[in-house]
CSV table of C-alpha atoms in Angstrom, one decimal:
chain,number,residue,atom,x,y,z
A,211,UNK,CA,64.2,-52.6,56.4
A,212,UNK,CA,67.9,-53.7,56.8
A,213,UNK,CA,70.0,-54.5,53.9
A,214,UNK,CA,72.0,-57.1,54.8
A,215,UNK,CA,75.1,-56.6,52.1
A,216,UNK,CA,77.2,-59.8,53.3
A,217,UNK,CA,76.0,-63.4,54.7
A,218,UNK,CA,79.1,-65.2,56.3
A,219,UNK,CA,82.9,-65.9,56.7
A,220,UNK,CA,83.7,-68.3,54.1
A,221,UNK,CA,87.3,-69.2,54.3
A,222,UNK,CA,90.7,-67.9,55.6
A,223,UNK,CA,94.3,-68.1,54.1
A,224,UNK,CA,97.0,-68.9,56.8
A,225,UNK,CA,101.0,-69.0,55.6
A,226,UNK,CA,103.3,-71.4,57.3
A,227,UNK,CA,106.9,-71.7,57.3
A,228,UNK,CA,106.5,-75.5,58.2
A,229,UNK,CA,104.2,-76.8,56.0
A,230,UNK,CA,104.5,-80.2,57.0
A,231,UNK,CA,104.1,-79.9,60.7
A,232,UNK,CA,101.0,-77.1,59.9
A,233,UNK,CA,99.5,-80.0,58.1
A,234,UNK,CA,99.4,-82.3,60.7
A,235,UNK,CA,98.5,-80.2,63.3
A,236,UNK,CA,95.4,-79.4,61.4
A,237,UNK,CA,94.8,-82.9,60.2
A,238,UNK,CA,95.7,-85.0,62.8
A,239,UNK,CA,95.2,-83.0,66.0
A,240,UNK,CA,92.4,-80.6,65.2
A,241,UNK,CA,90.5,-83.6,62.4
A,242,UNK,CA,90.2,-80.9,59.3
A,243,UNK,CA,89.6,-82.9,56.0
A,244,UNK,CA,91.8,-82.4,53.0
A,245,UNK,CA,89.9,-81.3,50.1
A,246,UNK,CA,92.9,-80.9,47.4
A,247,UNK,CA,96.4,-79.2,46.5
A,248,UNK,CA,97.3,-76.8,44.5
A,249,UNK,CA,101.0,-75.1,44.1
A,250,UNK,CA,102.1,-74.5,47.2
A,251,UNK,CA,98.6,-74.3,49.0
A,252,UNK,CA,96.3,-77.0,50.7
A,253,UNK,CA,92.5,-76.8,51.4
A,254,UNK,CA,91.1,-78.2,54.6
A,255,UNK,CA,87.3,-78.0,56.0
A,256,UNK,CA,86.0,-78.9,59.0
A,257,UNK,CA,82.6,-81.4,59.1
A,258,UNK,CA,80.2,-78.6,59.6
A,259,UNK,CA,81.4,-76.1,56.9
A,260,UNK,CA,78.7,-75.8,54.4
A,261,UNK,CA,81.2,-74.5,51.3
A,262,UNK,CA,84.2,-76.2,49.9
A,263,UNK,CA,86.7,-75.5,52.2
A,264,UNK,CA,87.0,-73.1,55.1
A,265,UNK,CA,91.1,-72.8,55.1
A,266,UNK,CA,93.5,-72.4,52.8
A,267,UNK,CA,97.4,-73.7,54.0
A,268,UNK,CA,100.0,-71.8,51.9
A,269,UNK,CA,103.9,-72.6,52.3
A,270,UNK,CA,106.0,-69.9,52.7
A,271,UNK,CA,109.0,-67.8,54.6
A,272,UNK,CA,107.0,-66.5,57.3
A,273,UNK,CA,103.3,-66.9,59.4
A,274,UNK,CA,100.3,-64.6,59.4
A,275,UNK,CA,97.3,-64.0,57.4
A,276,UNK,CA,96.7,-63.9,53.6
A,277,UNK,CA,93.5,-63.2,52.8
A,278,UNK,CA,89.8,-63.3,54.6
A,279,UNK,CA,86.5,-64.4,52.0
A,280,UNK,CA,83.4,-63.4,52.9
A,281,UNK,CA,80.4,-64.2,50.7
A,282,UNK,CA,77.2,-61.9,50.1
A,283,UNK,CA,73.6,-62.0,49.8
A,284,UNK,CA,73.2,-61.8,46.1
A,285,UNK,CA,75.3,-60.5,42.8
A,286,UNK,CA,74.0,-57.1,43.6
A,287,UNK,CA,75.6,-57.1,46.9
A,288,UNK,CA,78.5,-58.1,45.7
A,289,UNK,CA,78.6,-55.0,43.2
A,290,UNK,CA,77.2,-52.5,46.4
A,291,UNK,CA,80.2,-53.8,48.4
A,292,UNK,CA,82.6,-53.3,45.5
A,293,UNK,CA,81.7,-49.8,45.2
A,294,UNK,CA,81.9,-49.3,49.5
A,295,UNK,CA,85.4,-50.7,49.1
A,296,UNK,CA,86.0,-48.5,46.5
A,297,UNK,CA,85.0,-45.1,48.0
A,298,UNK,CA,88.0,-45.6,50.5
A,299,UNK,CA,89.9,-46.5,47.5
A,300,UNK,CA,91.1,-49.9,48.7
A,301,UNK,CA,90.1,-51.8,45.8
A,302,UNK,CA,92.6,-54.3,44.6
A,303,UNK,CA,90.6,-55.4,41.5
A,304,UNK,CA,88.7,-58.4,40.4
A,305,UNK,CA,90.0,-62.1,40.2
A,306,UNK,CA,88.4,-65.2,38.6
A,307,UNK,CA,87.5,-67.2,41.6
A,308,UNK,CA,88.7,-71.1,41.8
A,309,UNK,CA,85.7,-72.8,39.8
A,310,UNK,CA,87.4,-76.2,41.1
A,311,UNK,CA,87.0,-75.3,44.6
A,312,UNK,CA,83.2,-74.4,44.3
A,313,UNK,CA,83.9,-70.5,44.2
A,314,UNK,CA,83.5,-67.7,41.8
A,315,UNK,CA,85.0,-64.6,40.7
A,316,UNK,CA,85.8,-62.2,43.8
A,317,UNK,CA,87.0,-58.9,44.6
A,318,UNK,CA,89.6,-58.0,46.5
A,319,UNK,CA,90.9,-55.3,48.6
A,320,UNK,CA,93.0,-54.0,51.8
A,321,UNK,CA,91.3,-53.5,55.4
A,322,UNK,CA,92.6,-50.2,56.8
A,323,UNK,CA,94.1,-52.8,59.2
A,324,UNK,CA,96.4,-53.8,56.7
A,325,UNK,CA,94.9,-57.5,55.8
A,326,UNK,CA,93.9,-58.3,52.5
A,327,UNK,CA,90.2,-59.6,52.2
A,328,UNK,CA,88.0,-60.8,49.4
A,329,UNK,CA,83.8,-60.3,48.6
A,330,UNK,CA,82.5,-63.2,46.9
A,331,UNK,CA,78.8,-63.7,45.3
A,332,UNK,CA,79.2,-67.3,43.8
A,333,UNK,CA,79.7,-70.2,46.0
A,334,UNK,CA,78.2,-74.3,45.7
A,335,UNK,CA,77.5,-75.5,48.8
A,336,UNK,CA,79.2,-78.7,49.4
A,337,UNK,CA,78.2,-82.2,50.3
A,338,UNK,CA,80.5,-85.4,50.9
A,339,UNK,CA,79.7,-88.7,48.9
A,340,UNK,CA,80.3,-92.3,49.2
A,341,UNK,CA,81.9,-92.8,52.4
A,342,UNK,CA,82.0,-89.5,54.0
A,343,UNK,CA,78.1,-89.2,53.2
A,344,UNK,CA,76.4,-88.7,57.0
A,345,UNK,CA,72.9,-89.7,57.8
A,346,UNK,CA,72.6,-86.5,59.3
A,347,UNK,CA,71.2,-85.2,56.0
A,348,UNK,CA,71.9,-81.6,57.0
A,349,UNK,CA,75.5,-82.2,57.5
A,350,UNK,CA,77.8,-82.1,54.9
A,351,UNK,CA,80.1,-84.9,55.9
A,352,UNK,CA,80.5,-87.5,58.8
A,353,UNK,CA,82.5,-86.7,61.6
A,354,UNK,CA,86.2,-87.4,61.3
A,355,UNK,CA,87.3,-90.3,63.1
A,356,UNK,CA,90.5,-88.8,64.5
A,357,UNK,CA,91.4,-85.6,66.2
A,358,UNK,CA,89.5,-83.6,68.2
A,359,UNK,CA,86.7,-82.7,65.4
A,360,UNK,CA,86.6,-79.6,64.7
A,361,UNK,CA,83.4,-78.6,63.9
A,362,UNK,CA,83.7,-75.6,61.1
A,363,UNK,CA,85.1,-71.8,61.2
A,364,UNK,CA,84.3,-69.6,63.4
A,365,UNK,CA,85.5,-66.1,63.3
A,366,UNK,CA,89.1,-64.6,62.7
A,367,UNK,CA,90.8,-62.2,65.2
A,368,UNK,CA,92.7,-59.4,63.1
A,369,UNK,CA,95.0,-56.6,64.5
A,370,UNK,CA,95.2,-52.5,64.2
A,371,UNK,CA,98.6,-51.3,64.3
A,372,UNK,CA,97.2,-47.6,64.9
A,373,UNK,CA,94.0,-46.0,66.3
A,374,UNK,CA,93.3,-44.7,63.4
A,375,UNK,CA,93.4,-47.7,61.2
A,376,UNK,CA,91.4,-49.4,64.0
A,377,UNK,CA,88.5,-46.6,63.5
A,378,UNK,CA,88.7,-46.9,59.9
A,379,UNK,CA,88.7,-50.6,59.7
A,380,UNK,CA,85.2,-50.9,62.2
A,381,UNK,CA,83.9,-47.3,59.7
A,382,UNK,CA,84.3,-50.0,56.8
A,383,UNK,CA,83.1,-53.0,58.2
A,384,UNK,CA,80.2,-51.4,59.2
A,385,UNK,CA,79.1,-50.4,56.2
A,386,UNK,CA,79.6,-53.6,54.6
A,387,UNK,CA,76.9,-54.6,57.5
A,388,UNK,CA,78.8,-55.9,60.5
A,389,UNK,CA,76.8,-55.3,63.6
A,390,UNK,CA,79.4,-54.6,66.5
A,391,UNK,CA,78.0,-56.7,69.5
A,392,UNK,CA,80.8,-55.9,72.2
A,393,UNK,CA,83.5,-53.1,72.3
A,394,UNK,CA,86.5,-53.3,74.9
A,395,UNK,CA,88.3,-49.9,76.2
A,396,UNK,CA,90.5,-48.5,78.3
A,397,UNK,CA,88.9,-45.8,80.3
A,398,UNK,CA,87.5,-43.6,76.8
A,399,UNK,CA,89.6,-45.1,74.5
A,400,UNK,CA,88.6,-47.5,72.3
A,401,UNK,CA,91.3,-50.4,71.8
A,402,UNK,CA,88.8,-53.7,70.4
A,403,UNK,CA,86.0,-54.7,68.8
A,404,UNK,CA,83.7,-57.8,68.6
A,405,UNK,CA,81.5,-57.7,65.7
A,406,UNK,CA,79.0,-60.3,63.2
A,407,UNK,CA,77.4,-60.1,59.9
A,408,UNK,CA,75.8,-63.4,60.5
A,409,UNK,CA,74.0,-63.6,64.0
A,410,UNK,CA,76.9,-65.0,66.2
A,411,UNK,CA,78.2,-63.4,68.5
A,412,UNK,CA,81.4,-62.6,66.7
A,413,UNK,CA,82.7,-63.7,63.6
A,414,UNK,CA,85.2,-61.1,63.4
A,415,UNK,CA,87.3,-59.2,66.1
A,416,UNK,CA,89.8,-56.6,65.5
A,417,UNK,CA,91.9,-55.2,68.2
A,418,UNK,CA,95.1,-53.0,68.5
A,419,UNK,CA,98.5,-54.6,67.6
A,420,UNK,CA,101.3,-53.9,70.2
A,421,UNK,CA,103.5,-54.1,67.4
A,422,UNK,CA,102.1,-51.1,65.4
A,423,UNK,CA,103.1,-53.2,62.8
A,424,UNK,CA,100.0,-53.5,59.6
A,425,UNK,CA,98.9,-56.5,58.1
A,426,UNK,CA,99.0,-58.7,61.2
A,427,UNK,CA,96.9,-61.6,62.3
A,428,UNK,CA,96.0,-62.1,66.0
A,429,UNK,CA,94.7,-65.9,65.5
A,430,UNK,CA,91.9,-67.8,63.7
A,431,UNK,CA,89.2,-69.9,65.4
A,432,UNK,CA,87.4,-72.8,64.6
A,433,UNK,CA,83.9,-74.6,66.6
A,434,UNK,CA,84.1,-77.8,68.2
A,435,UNK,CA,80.9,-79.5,69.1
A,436,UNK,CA,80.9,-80.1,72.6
A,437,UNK,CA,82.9,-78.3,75.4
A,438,UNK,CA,84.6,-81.4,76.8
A,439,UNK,CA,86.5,-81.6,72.9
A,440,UNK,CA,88.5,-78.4,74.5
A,441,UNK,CA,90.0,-81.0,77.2
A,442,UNK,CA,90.0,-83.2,74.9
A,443,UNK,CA,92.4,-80.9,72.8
A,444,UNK,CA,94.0,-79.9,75.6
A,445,UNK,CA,95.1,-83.4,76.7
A,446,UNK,CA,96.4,-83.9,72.7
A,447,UNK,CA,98.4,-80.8,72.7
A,448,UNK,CA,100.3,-81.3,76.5
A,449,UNK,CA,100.4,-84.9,75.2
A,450,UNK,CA,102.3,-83.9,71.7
A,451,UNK,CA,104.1,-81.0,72.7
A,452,UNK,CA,102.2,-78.3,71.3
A,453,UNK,CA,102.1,-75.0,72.7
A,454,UNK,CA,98.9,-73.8,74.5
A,455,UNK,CA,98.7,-69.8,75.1
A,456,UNK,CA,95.8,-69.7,76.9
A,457,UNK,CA,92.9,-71.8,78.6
A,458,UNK,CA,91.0,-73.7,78.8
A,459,UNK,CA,88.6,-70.4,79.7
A,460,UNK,CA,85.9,-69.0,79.4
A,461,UNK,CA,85.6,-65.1,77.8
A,462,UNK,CA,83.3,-62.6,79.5
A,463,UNK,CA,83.4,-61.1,76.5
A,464,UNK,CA,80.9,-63.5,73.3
A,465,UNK,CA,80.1,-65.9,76.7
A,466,UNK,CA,82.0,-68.3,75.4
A,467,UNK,CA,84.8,-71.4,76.2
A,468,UNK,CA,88.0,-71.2,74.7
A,469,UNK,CA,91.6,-72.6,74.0
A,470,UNK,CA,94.4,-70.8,72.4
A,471,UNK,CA,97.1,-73.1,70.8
A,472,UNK,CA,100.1,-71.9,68.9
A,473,UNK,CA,100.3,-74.5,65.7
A,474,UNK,CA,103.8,-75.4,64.8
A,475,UNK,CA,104.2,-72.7,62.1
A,476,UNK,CA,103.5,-69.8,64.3
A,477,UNK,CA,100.0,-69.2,63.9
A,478,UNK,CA,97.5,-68.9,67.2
A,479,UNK,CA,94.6,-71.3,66.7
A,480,UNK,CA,91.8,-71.4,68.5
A,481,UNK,CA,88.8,-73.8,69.1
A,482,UNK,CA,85.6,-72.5,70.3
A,483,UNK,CA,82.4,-73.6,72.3
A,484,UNK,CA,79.0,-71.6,72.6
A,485,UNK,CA,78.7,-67.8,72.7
A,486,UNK,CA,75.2,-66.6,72.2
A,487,UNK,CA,73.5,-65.5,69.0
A,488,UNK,CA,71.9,-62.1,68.0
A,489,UNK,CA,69.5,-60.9,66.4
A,490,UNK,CA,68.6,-58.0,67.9
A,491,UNK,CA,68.1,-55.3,65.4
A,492,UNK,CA,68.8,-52.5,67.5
A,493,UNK,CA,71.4,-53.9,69.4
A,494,UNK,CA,73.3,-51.4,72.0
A,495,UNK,CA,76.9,-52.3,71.9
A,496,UNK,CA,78.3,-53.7,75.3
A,497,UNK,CA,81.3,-52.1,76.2
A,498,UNK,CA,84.2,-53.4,78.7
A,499,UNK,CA,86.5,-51.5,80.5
A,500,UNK,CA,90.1,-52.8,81.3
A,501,UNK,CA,90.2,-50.6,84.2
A,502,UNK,CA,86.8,-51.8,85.9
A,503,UNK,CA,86.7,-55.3,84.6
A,504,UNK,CA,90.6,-55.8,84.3
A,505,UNK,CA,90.5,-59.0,82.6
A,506,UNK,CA,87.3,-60.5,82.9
A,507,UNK,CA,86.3,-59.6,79.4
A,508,UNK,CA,89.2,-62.0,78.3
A,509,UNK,CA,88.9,-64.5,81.0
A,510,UNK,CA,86.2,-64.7,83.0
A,511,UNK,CA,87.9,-67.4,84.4
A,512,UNK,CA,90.9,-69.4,82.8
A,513,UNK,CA,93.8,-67.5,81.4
A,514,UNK,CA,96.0,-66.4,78.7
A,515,UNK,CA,99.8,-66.4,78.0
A,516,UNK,CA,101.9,-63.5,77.4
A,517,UNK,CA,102.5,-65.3,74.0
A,518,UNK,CA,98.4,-65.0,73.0
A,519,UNK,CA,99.3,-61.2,72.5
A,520,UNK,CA,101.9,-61.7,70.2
A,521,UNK,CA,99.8,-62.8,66.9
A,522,UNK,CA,101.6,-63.4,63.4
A,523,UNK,CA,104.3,-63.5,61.9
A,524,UNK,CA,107.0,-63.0,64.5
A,525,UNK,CA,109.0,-61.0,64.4
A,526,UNK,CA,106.1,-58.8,63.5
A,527,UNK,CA,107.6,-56.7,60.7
A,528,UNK,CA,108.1,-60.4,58.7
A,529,UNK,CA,104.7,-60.2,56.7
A,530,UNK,CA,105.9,-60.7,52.6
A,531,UNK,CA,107.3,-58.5,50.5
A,532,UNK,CA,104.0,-58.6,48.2
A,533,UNK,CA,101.8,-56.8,51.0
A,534,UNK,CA,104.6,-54.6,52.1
A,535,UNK,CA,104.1,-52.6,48.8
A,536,UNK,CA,100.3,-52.9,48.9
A,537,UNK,CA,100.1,-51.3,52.4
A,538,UNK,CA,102.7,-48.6,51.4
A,539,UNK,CA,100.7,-47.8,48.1
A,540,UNK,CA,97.1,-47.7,49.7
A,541,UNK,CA,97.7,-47.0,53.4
A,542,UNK,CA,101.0,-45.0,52.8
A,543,UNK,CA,102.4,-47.0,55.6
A,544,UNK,CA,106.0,-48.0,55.8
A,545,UNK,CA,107.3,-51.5,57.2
């Protein structure tokens, strides 16, 4: 019997120190739909994404990551994953949810890694009306008319800033069910890992952070439907000036195509096509070595830019103040 303890990614938080220009990127180039404000924070979805909203825009003084939602199978879950958080004492404590935004009462806590995620039992699926309605009756909106359509999220690429807090980070994960598909070395050490609670091929990655710096966010990917919408995308970002890092590729590692973009607030973004799905309950990690396969397991074919590596915020030691103090009080790391 496997006890599945969470379901899916829900949502992640980005900071920008250009709100504005974050906004339209994500609007205008990459066709997210605006779902409502709040203080300094905006909610976007893509057409696909069955819940609410899928990211969360926050203004502030620097890029990076605030906080990863994952949902889980039932209350019960919720309370089994509280107390695995909890026996690594990274709890953070209980908050009351955004009732408005279709999601209940959560609790949060620190990744070994540094990031600060949230476990969620109650969440409304979401459905457009009026206009937005599709005849598709399994979608939950129409396709947007402008952009390049992103589909809904995929997965979130989060960085280590030590060996150990990479080993503790994949211990955790584990037992709050991720299945680790794909592993990447360099000859016996271990420096990434590609891993899925919900059949994918990855909906999280974490990997080792040149910077050594904790807390940091290596980019955040979202699906597009069909793999020409990655020229497509390509051809908007030359055209409008936006940075691409890497592609258009395709990984050896998931089997997938790919195109890294740097938005204009400093976080990578990247859109997604295929990968393959399983199942398989007892799944043998496949492992990549740097030295055998030297790059294949990034690019098959394609490549990357030396800026892909460098993640958010930059300079690395910018994350806030607020999770400076949280990292030095549960991780006893200094920034």
């Amino acid at each position: 019997m496997v006890n599945k303890i969470l379901s899916q990614l829900v949502s992640v938080e980005i900071l920008t120190p250009k709100m504005d220009d974050t906004l339209w990127f994500f609007k205008e180039i990459l066709g997210l739909y605006e779902v409502g404000k709040k203080g300094r924070s905006v909610y976007l979805r893509g057409w696909e994404d069955w819940y609410t909203y899928s990211l969360k825009v926050t203004e502030s003084d620097t890029a990076g990551v605030k906080e990863i939602v994952w949902r889980t199978y039932s209350e019960q879950d919720l309370h089994d994953a509280v107390n695995i958080i909890n026996s690594y004492g990274l709890g953070l404590g209980w908050d009351e949810g955004e009732p408005d935004m279709g999601v209940g009462r959560g609790y949060k806590f620190l990744l070994p890694s540094g990031q600060i995620g949230k476990v969620v039992w109650e969440m409304k699926t979401w459905r457009a009306s009026g206009m937005l309605r599709s005849g598709y009756k399994a979608r939950p909106m129409k396709k947007p008319t402008k952009g390049v359509q992103a589909k809904d999220l995929s997965h979130i690429f989060l960085f280590a800033y030590n060996d150990d807090s990479l080993a503790k980070s994949v211990e955790l994960l584990k037992k709050l069910t991720f299945k680790v598909n794909e592993i990447l070395k360099e000859g016996d050490h271990k420096i990434a890992y590609w891993m899925a609670v919900n059949g994918t091929a990855h909906d999280l990655a974490i990997g080792l952070d040149p910077s050594g710096v904790p807390g940091r966010l290596n980019h955040v990917t979202f699906n597009v439907d069909y793999a020409d919408d990655l020229l497509r995308a390509a051809d908007f970002y030359t055209d409008y000036g936006i940075e691409i890092v890497g592609g258009p590729l395709r990984h050896g590692i998931t089997d997938s195509h790919s195109l890294y973009v740097k938005e204009p607030g400093g976080n990578v973004i990247e859109l997604l096509h295929g990968g393959y799905i399983n199942t398989v309950p007892d799944w043998e990690p496949v492992t990549w070595d740097t030295k055998e396969d030297e790059n294949r397991w990034l690019f098959y074919w394609g490549h990357v830019k030396e800026a892909f590596w460098h993640g958010s915020p930059l300079p690395p030691n910018k994350i806030s103040d607020e999770l400076k103090e949280i990292i030095r009080q549960k991780l006893g790391a200094k920034i």
